[in-house]
Amino acid sequence: MRDLGRNLARLLLLCAVTSVHAGPLQFSSGPARVTLLELYTSEGCSSCPPADRWLSGLRDDPRLWRELVPLAFHVDYWDYIGWADRFASPAYSRRQRAYADAGHVGTVYTPGFVVDGREWRGWFRGDAPQVGGGPDVGLLALRLDAGRVNARYTPVGSARDHGAYDLHLARLGFGLHTEVRAGENAGRSLRHDFVVLDYRQVPMAEADDSHAAEVDWPPPTTDPELQGVSAWVTPRGGLAPLQAAGGWLPAD
C-alpha cells in the first residue's frame, strides 16, 4: 500500500505539472547551497547495481530537488570486458578522471560517489550524505521553453569572489531498464534512475548583478519513463559546484 501511495502521489504531481505547462517551465534553487550528488557507475560493473538501487531510492526523498540534486554518470571504461553500457560516454569517464587529477577523489573506480565536488565513501559504510544546512551562495534559476534553456545565477556572499562561472546542464532519465546479456552482469535485469542522457557545459556571461547562459535543449535519444533536469554552476573551469537546481519534466 505504501508503494501504491507513493506512485499515486507521483502521478498526481506529474499531472499537475503537465496541466500548467502551457508556457515556459521554470525551476530555481533557494539562496542556500543545494547538494549535488554524482554517482559514477557502469552496467559492466558487478559492484554497481546496489549503488544504482540506492540512488533510485532518492526518487522518494522529500529533500529531492529542494536540498539534493542526484545524477548518475555512466562511464565507458568497463565496456571492454564484454558489455557496452548504452548510457556510457567517454566524456563522463573524462569527468571522473578530472576529479582524480585535481585531487578531489583518490582514484577512478565504480561505483564512485562525489558530493559537492569531493569524494564520498560514506555509502560503503551505510551512511547518508550530509544534505542541507549549507551557506547562502545565491539563486540559480532555469527557464525551459521551445527547445531552449535560459539560466541565470545571482551569487551572494563569498560565491561572488569567483567572477566568472560555467553552467552545467543535464537531462536525466528515470525508469530505464536493461537486460544485460554479457559481461559481469550477464543475465541480470538492471533498472536505472537519474541517468544522465545529455550533458552540456557552457560559460555564463555577465548580466547586471547576475550571470546568464542559453543552451539548446534537444529531445532525448531514449524513451525514459520519466525525465528530469539538473543544473549546477561552478567557477569558470572548476569542478566543485557552487549551486544546483533541478526538477521533474512533464510528459510530452
Short mmCIF file of C-alpha atoms in Angstrom, two decimals:
data_model
loop_
_atom_site.label_atom_id
_atom_site.label_comp_id
_atom_site.label_asym_id
_atom_site.label_seq_id
_atom_site.Cartn_x
_atom_site.Cartn_y
_atom_site.Cartn_z
CA MET A 1 0.00 0.00 0.00
CA ARG A 2 2.90 2.36 0.71
CA ASP A 3 4.27 1.87 -2.81
CA LEU A 4 0.78 2.46 -4.23
CA GLY A 5 0.50 5.70 -2.30
CA ARG A 6 3.91 6.89 -3.49
CA ASN A 7 3.12 6.06 -7.10
CA LEU A 8 -0.24 7.84 -6.86
CA ALA A 9 1.38 10.92 -5.35
CA ARG A 10 4.00 10.99 -8.10
CA LEU A 11 1.30 10.63 -10.77
CA LEU A 12 -0.73 13.47 -9.30
CA LEU A 13 2.39 15.66 -9.19
CA LEU A 14 3.18 14.94 -12.84
CA CYS A 15 -0.41 15.62 -13.86
CA ALA A 16 -0.31 18.92 -12.01
CA VAL A 17 2.93 19.93 -13.70
CA THR A 18 1.63 18.89 -17.10
CA SER A 19 -1.63 20.77 -16.65
CA VAL A 20 0.15 24.06 -16.08
CA HIS A 21 2.71 23.51 -18.82
CA ALA A 22 1.02 25.86 -21.25
CA GLY A 23 4.02 28.14 -21.19
CA PRO A 24 7.66 28.02 -20.16
CA LEU A 25 8.75 25.64 -17.41
CA GLN A 26 10.74 27.19 -14.58
CA PHE A 27 12.90 25.81 -11.77
CA SER A 28 15.04 27.56 -9.18
CA SER A 29 17.12 26.91 -6.11
CA GLY A 30 16.78 28.81 -2.90
CA PRO A 31 19.66 31.01 -1.71
CA ALA A 32 21.19 28.20 0.41
CA ARG A 33 23.55 25.75 -1.27
CA VAL A 34 21.82 22.69 -2.76
CA THR A 35 23.85 19.48 -2.57
CA LEU A 36 24.94 17.92 -5.88
CA LEU A 37 25.43 14.14 -5.62
CA GLU A 38 27.14 12.36 -8.54
CA LEU A 39 27.31 8.59 -8.95
CA TYR A 40 29.84 7.14 -11.41
CA THR A 41 28.54 3.73 -12.46
CA SER A 42 28.52 1.16 -15.26
CA GLU A 43 26.31 -1.68 -16.45
CA GLY A 44 29.54 -3.64 -16.94
CA CYS A 45 30.47 -3.46 -13.23
CA SER A 46 29.11 -6.19 -10.96
CA SER A 47 29.53 -3.95 -7.90
CA CYS A 48 27.35 -1.16 -9.30
CA PRO A 49 23.73 -2.44 -9.13
CA PRO A 50 23.45 -1.94 -5.34
CA ALA A 51 24.61 1.66 -5.72
CA ASP A 52 22.17 2.18 -8.59
CA ARG A 53 19.32 0.85 -6.43
CA TRP A 54 20.30 3.15 -3.58
CA LEU A 55 20.29 6.13 -5.92
CA SER A 56 16.84 5.12 -7.21
CA GLY A 57 15.57 5.33 -3.63
CA LEU A 58 16.18 9.07 -3.69
CA ARG A 59 13.20 9.47 -6.02
CA ASP A 60 11.03 9.41 -2.89
CA ASP A 61 13.31 11.54 -0.72
CA PRO A 62 11.41 14.65 0.46
CA ARG A 63 14.58 16.71 0.02
CA LEU A 64 14.82 15.89 -3.69
CA TRP A 65 15.36 18.98 -5.89
CA ARG A 66 14.96 21.36 -2.90
CA GLU A 67 18.12 20.36 -1.00
CA LEU A 68 19.55 17.50 -3.07
CA VAL A 69 20.16 17.04 -6.80
CA PRO A 70 21.38 13.49 -7.66
CA LEU A 71 22.61 12.26 -11.03
CA ALA A 72 24.31 9.16 -12.44
CA PHE A 73 27.15 9.39 -14.95
CA HIS A 74 27.66 6.05 -16.73
CA VAL A 75 31.34 5.58 -17.63
CA ASP A 76 32.69 3.63 -20.59
CA TYR A 77 35.97 2.23 -19.26
CA TRP A 78 34.40 -1.13 -18.36
CA ASP A 79 32.86 -1.66 -21.81
CA TYR A 80 35.86 -3.70 -22.92
CA ILE A 81 35.10 -6.58 -20.55
CA GLY A 82 32.10 -7.74 -22.57
CA TRP A 83 29.14 -5.36 -22.26
CA ALA A 84 28.86 -1.88 -23.79
CA ASP A 85 26.80 0.32 -21.47
CA ARG A 86 24.31 2.15 -23.70
CA PHE A 87 24.24 5.14 -21.35
CA ALA A 88 28.02 5.47 -21.09
CA SER A 89 30.08 8.26 -22.62
CA PRO A 90 33.84 8.91 -22.80
CA ALA A 91 33.03 12.44 -21.65
CA TYR A 92 31.67 11.10 -18.35
CA SER A 93 34.80 8.98 -17.85
CA ARG A 94 36.92 12.07 -18.51
CA ARG A 95 34.89 13.99 -15.96
CA GLN A 96 35.62 11.39 -13.28
CA ARG A 97 39.33 11.37 -14.22
CA ALA A 98 39.38 15.16 -13.96
CA TYR A 99 38.23 14.83 -10.35
CA ALA A 100 41.10 12.42 -9.72
CA ASP A 101 43.64 14.66 -11.50
CA ALA A 102 42.51 17.59 -9.35
CA GLY A 103 42.91 15.53 -6.18
CA HIS A 104 39.17 15.61 -5.40
CA VAL A 105 38.96 11.79 -5.48
CA GLY A 106 41.67 9.30 -4.63
CA THR A 107 41.33 7.14 -7.73
CA VAL A 108 38.93 6.29 -10.56
CA TYR A 109 36.55 3.43 -9.72
CA THR A 110 32.91 2.34 -9.81
CA PRO A 111 30.65 2.72 -8.04
CA GLY A 112 32.10 6.08 -7.11
CA PHE A 113 30.28 8.92 -5.38
CA VAL A 114 31.14 12.62 -5.45
CA VAL A 115 29.25 15.02 -3.19
CA ASP A 116 29.66 18.74 -3.81
CA GLY A 117 32.82 18.12 -5.79
CA ARG A 118 34.53 15.80 -3.28
CA GLU A 119 34.83 12.03 -3.00
CA TRP A 120 32.24 10.50 -0.67
CA ARG A 121 32.81 6.95 0.60
CA GLY A 122 30.04 7.00 3.19
CA TRP A 123 27.77 4.85 1.01
CA PHE A 124 30.12 1.88 1.50
CA ARG A 125 29.65 2.23 5.28
CA GLY A 126 25.87 2.61 5.06
CA ASP A 127 26.00 6.32 5.85
CA ALA A 128 23.84 9.04 4.33
CA PRO A 129 25.32 12.17 2.75
CA GLN A 130 25.10 15.44 4.63
CA VAL A 131 22.37 17.45 2.92
CA GLY A 132 21.08 20.92 3.70
CA GLY A 133 22.29 23.48 6.16
CA GLY A 134 24.77 24.95 3.69
CA PRO A 135 25.67 28.63 3.40
CA ASP A 136 23.84 31.10 1.19
CA VAL A 137 25.52 31.08 -2.21
CA GLY A 138 22.86 32.67 -4.41
CA LEU A 139 19.94 31.83 -6.64
CA LEU A 140 20.15 29.60 -9.73
CA ALA A 141 17.06 29.87 -11.95
CA LEU A 142 16.17 27.90 -15.10
CA ARG A 143 13.58 28.65 -17.78
CA LEU A 144 12.80 25.93 -20.35
CA ASP A 145 10.87 26.93 -23.44
CA ALA A 146 10.71 25.79 -27.09
CA GLY A 147 13.85 23.67 -27.04
CA ARG A 148 15.96 26.23 -25.21
CA VAL A 149 17.14 26.62 -21.62
CA ASN A 150 17.85 30.03 -20.18
CA ALA A 151 19.77 30.02 -16.90
CA ARG A 152 20.62 32.85 -14.56
CA TYR A 153 22.83 32.71 -11.47
CA THR A 154 22.93 35.54 -8.94
CA PRO A 155 25.77 34.81 -6.49
CA VAL A 156 25.87 36.17 -2.97
CA GLY A 157 28.50 36.29 -0.25
CA SER A 158 31.83 34.61 -0.96
CA ALA A 159 30.39 33.00 -4.12
CA ARG A 160 30.74 36.40 -5.80
CA ASP A 161 34.52 36.22 -5.47
CA HIS A 162 34.93 33.90 -8.44
CA GLY A 163 33.94 36.48 -11.03
CA ALA A 164 33.30 34.05 -13.91
CA TYR A 165 31.14 30.92 -13.96
CA ASP A 166 30.22 27.86 -16.01
CA LEU A 167 26.75 26.38 -16.31
CA HIS A 168 26.38 22.59 -16.32
CA LEU A 169 23.11 21.18 -17.61
CA ALA A 170 21.95 17.55 -17.69
CA ARG A 171 18.80 15.80 -18.86
CA LEU A 172 18.00 12.86 -16.57
CA GLY A 173 16.16 9.63 -17.39
CA PHE A 174 14.14 7.52 -14.93
CA GLY A 175 12.69 4.03 -15.02
CA LEU A 176 15.18 2.82 -17.60
CA HIS A 177 15.67 -0.96 -17.93
CA THR A 178 18.41 -3.04 -19.50
CA GLU A 179 18.58 -6.81 -19.93
CA VAL A 180 22.32 -7.42 -19.73
CA ARG A 181 23.45 -10.30 -21.94
CA ALA A 182 27.23 -10.32 -21.40
CA GLY A 183 29.98 -9.15 -19.06
CA GLU A 184 29.99 -9.21 -15.26
CA ASN A 185 26.22 -8.60 -15.02
CA ALA A 186 25.20 -11.13 -17.67
CA GLY A 187 21.67 -12.40 -17.12
CA ARG A 188 20.65 -9.54 -14.85
CA SER A 189 17.81 -7.09 -15.41
CA LEU A 190 19.02 -3.64 -14.38
CA ARG A 191 16.88 -0.60 -13.59
CA HIS A 192 18.28 2.92 -13.60
CA ASP A 193 17.14 6.34 -12.39
CA PHE A 194 18.77 9.78 -12.50
CA VAL A 195 20.71 8.66 -15.61
CA VAL A 196 22.48 11.48 -17.44
CA LEU A 197 21.16 11.26 -21.01
CA ASP A 198 22.59 14.56 -22.21
CA TYR A 199 25.18 16.83 -20.62
CA ARG A 200 26.28 20.34 -21.59
CA GLN A 201 28.80 22.76 -20.11
CA VAL A 202 28.81 26.38 -21.26
CA PRO A 203 30.32 29.63 -19.99
CA MET A 204 27.99 32.15 -18.42
CA ALA A 205 28.06 35.82 -19.40
CA GLU A 206 27.74 38.76 -17.04
CA ALA A 207 24.24 40.22 -16.88
CA ASP A 208 23.99 43.13 -14.43
CA ASP A 209 24.48 41.59 -10.97
CA SER A 210 23.92 38.08 -12.36
CA HIS A 211 25.42 35.65 -14.86
CA ALA A 212 23.39 34.09 -17.67
CA ALA A 213 23.59 31.37 -20.31
CA GLU A 214 21.35 29.98 -23.06
CA VAL A 215 21.57 26.33 -24.16
CA ASP A 216 19.89 24.26 -26.88
CA TRP A 217 17.72 21.51 -25.37
CA PRO A 218 17.23 18.67 -27.87
CA PRO A 219 14.84 15.76 -27.26
CA PRO A 220 16.31 12.64 -25.61
CA THR A 221 17.65 9.76 -27.71
CA THR A 222 15.96 7.23 -25.40
CA ASP A 223 12.38 6.93 -24.19
CA PRO A 224 12.52 7.10 -20.40
CA GLU A 225 9.56 6.52 -18.12
CA LEU A 226 10.14 9.94 -16.59
CA GLN A 227 12.53 12.78 -17.26
CA GLY A 228 14.17 15.40 -15.11
CA VAL A 229 16.60 18.26 -15.44
CA SER A 230 19.57 19.14 -13.27
CA ALA A 231 21.78 22.19 -13.48
CA TRP A 232 24.68 23.46 -11.46
CA VAL A 233 27.15 26.32 -11.53
CA THR A 234 30.90 26.13 -10.96
CA PRO A 235 33.66 28.72 -11.01
CA ARG A 236 34.95 29.09 -14.58
CA GLY A 237 36.99 25.97 -15.40
CA GLY A 238 36.32 24.42 -11.99
CA LEU A 239 34.69 21.17 -10.87
CA ALA A 240 33.18 21.87 -7.44
CA PRO A 241 29.59 23.16 -7.68
CA LEU A 242 28.56 26.42 -6.09
CA GLN A 243 24.81 25.99 -6.53
CA ALA A 244 22.46 23.42 -8.07
CA ALA A 245 18.82 23.18 -9.09
CA GLY A 246 16.57 20.65 -10.77
CA GLY A 247 13.14 19.16 -11.13
CA TRP A 248 10.79 16.84 -12.99
CA LEU A 249 9.97 17.41 -16.64
CA PRO A 250 6.36 16.91 -17.73
CA ALA A 251 5.45 14.10 -20.07
CA ASP A 252 5.08 15.08 -23.72
#
